[in-house]
Short mmCIF file of N, CA and C in Angstrom, two decimals:
data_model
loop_
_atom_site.label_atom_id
_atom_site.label_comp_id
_atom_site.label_asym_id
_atom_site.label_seq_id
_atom_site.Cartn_x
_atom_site.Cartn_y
_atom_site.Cartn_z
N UNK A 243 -9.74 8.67 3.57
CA UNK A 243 -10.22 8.75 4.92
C UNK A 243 -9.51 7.69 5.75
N UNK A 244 -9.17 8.00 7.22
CA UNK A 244 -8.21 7.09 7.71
C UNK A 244 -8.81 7.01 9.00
N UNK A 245 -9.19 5.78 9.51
CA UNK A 245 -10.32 5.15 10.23
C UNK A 245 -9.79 4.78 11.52
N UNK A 246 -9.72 5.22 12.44
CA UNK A 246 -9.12 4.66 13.65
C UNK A 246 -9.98 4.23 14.73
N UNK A 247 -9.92 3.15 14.81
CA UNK A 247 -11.19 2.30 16.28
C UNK A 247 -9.73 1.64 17.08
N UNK A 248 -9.72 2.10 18.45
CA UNK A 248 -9.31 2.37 19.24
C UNK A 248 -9.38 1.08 20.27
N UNK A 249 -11.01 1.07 20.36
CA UNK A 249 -11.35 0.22 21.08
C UNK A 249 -10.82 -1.62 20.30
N UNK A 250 -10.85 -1.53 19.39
CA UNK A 250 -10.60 -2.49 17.93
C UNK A 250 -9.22 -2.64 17.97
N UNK A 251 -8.21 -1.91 18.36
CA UNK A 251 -6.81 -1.66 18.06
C UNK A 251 -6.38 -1.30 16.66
N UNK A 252 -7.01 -1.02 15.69
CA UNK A 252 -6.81 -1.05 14.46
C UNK A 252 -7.28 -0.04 13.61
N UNK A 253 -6.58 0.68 12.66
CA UNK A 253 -6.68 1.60 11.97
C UNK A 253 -6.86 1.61 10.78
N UNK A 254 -7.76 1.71 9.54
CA UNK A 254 -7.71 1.35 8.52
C UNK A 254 -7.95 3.09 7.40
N UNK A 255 -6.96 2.92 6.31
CA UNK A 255 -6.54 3.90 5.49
C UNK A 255 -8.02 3.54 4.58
N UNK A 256 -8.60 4.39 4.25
CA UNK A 256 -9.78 4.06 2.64
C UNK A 256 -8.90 4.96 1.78
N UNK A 257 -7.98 4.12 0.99
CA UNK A 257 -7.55 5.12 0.34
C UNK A 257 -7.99 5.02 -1.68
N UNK A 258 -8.62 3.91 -1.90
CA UNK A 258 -9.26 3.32 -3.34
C UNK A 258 -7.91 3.64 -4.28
N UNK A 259 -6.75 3.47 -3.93
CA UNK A 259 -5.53 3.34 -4.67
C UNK A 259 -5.47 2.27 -5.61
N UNK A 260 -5.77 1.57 -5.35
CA UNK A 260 -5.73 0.14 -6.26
C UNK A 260 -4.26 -1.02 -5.44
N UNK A 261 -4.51 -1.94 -5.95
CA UNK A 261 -3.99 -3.13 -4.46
C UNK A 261 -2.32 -2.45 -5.13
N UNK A 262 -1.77 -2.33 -6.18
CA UNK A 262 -0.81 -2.21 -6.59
C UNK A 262 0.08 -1.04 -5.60
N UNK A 263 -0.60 0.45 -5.84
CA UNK A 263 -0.35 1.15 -4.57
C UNK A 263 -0.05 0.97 -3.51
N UNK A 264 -1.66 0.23 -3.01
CA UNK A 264 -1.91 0.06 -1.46
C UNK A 264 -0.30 -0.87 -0.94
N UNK A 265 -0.40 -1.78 -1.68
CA UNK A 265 0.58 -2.67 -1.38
C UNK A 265 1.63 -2.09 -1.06
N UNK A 266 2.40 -1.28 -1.79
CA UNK A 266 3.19 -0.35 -1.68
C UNK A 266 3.18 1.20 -0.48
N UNK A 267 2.59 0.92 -0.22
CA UNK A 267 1.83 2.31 0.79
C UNK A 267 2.10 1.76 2.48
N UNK A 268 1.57 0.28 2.22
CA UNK A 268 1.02 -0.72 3.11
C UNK A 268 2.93 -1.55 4.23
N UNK A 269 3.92 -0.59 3.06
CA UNK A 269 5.19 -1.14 3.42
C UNK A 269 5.24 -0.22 4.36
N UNK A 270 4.86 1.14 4.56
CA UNK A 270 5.24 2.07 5.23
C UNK A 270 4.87 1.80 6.95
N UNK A 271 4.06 0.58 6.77
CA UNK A 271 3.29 -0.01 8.39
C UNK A 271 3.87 -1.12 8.40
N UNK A 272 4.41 -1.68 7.40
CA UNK A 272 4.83 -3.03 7.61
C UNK A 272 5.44 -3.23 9.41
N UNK A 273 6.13 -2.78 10.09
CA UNK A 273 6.62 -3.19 11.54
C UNK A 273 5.28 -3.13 12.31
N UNK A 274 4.05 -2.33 12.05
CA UNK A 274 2.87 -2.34 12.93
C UNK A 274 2.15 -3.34 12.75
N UNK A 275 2.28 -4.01 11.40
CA UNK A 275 1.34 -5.05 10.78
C UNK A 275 0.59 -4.23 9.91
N UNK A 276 0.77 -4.54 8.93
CA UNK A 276 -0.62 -3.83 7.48
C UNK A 276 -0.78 -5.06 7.06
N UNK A 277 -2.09 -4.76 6.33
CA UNK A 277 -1.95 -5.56 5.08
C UNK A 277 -3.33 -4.50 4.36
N UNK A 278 -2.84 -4.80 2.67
CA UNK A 278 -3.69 -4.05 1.67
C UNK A 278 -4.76 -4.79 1.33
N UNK A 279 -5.42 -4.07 0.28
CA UNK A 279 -6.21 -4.78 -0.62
C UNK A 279 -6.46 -3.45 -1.60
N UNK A 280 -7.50 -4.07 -2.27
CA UNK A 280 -7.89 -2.90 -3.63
C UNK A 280 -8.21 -1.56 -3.04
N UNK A 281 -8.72 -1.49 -1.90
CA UNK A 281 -9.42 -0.40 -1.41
C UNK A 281 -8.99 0.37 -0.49
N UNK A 282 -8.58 -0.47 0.50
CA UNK A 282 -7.77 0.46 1.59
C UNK A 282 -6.44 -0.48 2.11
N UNK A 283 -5.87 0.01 3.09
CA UNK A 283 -4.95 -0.27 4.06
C UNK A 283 -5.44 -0.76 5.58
N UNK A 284 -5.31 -1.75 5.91
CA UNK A 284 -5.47 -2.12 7.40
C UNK A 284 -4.30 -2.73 8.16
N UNK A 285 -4.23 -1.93 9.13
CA UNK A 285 -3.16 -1.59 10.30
C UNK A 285 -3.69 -2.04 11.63
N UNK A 286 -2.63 -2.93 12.07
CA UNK A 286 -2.63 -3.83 13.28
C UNK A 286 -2.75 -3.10 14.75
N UNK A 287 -2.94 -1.53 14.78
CA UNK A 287 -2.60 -0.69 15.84
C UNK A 287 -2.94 0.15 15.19
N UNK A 288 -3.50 1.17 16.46
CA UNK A 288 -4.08 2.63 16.20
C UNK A 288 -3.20 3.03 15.82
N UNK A 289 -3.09 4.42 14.60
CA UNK A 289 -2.09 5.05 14.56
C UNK A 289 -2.82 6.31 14.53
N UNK A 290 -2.11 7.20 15.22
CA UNK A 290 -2.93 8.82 15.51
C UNK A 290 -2.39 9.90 14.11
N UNK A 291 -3.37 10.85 13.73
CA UNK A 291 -3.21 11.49 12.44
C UNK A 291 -1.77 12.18 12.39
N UNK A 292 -1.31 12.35 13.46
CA UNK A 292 0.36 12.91 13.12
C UNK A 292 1.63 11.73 12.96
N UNK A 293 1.00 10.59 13.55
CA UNK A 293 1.64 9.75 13.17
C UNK A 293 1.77 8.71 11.92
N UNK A 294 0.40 9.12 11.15
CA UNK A 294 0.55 8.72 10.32
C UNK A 294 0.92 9.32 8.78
N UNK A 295 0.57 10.57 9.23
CA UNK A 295 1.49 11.02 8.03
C UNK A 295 3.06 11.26 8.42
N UNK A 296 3.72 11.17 9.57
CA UNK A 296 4.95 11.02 9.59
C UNK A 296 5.67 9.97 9.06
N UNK A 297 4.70 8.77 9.13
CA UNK A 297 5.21 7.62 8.85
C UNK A 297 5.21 7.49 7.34
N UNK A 298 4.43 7.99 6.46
CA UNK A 298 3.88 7.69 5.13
C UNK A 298 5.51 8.55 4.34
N UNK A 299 5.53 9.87 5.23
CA UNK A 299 6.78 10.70 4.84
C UNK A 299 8.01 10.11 4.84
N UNK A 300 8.33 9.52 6.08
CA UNK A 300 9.60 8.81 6.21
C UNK A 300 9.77 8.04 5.37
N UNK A 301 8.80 7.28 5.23
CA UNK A 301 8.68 5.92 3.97
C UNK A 301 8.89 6.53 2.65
N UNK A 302 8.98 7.72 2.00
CA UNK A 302 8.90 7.98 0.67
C UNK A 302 10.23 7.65 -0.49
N UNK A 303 11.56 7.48 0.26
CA UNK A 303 12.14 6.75 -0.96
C UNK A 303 12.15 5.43 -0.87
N UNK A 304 11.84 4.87 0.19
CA UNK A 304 11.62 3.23 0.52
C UNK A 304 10.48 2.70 0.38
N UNK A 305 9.70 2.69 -0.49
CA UNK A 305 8.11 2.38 -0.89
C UNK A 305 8.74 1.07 -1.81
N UNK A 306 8.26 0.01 -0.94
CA UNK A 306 8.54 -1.40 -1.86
C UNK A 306 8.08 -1.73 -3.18
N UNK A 307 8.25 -1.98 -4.52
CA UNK A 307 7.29 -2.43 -5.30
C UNK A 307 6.39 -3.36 -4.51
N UNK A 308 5.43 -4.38 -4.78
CA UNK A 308 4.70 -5.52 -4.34
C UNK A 308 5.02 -6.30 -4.76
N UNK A 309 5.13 -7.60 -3.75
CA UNK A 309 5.73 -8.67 -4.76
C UNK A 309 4.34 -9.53 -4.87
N UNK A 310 4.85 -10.67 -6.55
CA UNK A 310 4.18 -11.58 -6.68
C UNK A 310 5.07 -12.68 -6.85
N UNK A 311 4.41 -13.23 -7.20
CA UNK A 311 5.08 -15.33 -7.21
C UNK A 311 5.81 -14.83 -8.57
N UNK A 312 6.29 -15.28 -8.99
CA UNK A 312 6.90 -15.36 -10.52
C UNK A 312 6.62 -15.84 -11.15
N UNK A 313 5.83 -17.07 -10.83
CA UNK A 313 4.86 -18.11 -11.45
C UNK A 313 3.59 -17.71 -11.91
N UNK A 314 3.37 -16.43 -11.79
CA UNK A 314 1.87 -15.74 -11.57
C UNK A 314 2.06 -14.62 -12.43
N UNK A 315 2.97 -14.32 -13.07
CA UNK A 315 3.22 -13.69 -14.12
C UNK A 315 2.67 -13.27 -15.29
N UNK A 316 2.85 -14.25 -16.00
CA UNK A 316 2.11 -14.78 -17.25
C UNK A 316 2.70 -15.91 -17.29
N UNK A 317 1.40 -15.92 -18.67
CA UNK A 317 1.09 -17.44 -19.19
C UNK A 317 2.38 -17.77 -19.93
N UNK A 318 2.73 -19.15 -20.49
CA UNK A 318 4.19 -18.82 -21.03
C UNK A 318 5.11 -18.74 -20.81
N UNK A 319 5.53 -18.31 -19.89
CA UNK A 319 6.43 -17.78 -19.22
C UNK A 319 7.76 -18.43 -19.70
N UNK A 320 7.82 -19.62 -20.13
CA UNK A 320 8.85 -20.32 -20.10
C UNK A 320 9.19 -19.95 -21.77
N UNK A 321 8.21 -19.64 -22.30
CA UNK A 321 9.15 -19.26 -24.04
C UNK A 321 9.14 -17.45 -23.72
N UNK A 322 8.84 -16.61 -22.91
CA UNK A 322 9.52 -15.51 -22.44
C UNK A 322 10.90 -15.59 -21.99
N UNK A 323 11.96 -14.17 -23.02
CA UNK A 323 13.07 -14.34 -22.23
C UNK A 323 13.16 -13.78 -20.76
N UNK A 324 14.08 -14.76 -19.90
CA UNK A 324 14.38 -13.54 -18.30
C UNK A 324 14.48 -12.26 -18.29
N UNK A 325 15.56 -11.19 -19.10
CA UNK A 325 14.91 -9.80 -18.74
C UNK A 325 13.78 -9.29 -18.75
N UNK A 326 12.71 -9.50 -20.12
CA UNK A 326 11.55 -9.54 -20.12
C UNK A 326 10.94 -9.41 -18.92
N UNK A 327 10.82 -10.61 -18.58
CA UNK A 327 9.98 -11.23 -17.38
C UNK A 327 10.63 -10.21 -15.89
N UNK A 328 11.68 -9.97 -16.05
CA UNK A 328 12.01 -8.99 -14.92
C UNK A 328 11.40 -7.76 -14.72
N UNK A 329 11.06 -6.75 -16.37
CA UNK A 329 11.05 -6.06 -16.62
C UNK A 329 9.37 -6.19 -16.26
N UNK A 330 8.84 -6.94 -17.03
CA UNK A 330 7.50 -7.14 -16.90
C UNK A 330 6.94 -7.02 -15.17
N UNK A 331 7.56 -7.35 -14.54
CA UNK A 331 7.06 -7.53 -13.16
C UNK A 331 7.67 -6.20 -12.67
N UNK A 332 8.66 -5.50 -13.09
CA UNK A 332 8.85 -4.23 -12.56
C UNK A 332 8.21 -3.43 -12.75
N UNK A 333 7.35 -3.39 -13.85
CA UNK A 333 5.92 -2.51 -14.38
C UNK A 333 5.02 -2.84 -13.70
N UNK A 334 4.58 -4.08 -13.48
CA UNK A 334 3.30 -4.91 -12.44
C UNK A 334 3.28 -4.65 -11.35
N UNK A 335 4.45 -3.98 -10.75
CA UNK A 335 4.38 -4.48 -9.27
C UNK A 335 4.22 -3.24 -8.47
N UNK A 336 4.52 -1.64 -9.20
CA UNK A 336 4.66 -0.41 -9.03
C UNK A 336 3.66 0.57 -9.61
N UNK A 337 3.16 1.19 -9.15
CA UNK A 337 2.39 2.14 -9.45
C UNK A 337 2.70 3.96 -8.69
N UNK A 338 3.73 4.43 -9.13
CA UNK A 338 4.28 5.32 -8.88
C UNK A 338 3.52 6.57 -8.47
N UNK A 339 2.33 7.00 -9.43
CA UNK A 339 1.49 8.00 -9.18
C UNK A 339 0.00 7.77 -8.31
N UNK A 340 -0.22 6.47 -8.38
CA UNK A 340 -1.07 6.28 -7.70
C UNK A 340 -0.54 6.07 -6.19
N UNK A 341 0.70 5.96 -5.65
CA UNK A 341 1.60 6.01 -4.77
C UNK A 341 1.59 7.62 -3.89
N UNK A 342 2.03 8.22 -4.82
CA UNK A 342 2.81 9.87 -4.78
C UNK A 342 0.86 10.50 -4.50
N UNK A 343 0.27 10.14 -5.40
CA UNK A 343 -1.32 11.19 -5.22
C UNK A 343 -1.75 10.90 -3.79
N UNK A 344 -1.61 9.44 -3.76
CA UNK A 344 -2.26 9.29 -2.21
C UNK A 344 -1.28 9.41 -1.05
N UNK A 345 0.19 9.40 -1.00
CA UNK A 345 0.52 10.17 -0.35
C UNK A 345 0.51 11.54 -0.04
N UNK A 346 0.12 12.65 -0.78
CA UNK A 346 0.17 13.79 -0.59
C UNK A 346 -1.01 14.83 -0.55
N UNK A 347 -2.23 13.26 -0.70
CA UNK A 347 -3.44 13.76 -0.79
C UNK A 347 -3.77 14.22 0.73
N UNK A 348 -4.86 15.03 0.83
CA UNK A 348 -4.96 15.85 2.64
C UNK A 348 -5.66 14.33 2.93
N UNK A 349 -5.71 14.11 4.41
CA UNK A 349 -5.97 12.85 4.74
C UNK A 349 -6.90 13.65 6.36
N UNK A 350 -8.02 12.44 5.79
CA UNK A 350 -9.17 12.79 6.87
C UNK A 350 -9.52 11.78 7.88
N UNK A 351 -9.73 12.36 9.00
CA UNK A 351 -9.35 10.86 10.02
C UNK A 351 -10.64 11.22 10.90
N UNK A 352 -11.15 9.84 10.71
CA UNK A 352 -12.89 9.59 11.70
C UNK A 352 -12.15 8.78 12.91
N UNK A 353 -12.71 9.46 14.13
CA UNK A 353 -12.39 8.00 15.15
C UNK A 353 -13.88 7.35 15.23
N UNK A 354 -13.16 6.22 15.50
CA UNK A 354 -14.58 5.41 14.92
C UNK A 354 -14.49 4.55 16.38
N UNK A 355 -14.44 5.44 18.10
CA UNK A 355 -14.59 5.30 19.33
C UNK A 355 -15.44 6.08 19.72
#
């Protein structure tokens, strides 16, 4: 469900993707201002229902992994070898289907004006 208050300036996605997704989802607003969390997407500006699935579309081979610190990794880290640890965070940081479902899922939009 994709939440638009008008009066608020701000639009927020409920999409329960998980932050890994969202994060990733959340690149597709990055110039409007997003930011994720576990649950949904919140967007710095209204965005109207044709615009936001245009935008989600355009974004589909450019969907960022999410980044983290490197330090935040794991524990250890330092008797882990570097590819490892590359590899490891390339699995962590992407969530491909939870990406692709909620992009292509039908998307329902309340104005909440």
């Amino acid at each position: 469900m994709i939440e638009v208050d008008g009066n608020k300036g701000r639009t927020a996605g409920r999409t329960f993707a998980g932050l890994l997704a969202n994060s990733q989802l959340a690149g597709a607003f990055a110039s409007l201002g997003s930011r994720p969390d576990n649950l949904s997407i919140t967007i710095n500006q209204t965005v109207l229902p044709h615009d936001f699935r245009k935008q989600l579309d355009a974004s589909v081979p450019g969907f960022e992994p999410a980044r983290f610190d490197q330090a935040d990794l794991v524990k250890f880290q330092d008797c882990v070898p570097g590819p490892l640890l590359t590899q490891m965070q390339a699995s962590r940081s992407r969530d491909p289907q939870a990406v692709e479902a909620t992009r292509t899922a039908r998307l329902i939009f309340r104005n909440m004006t």
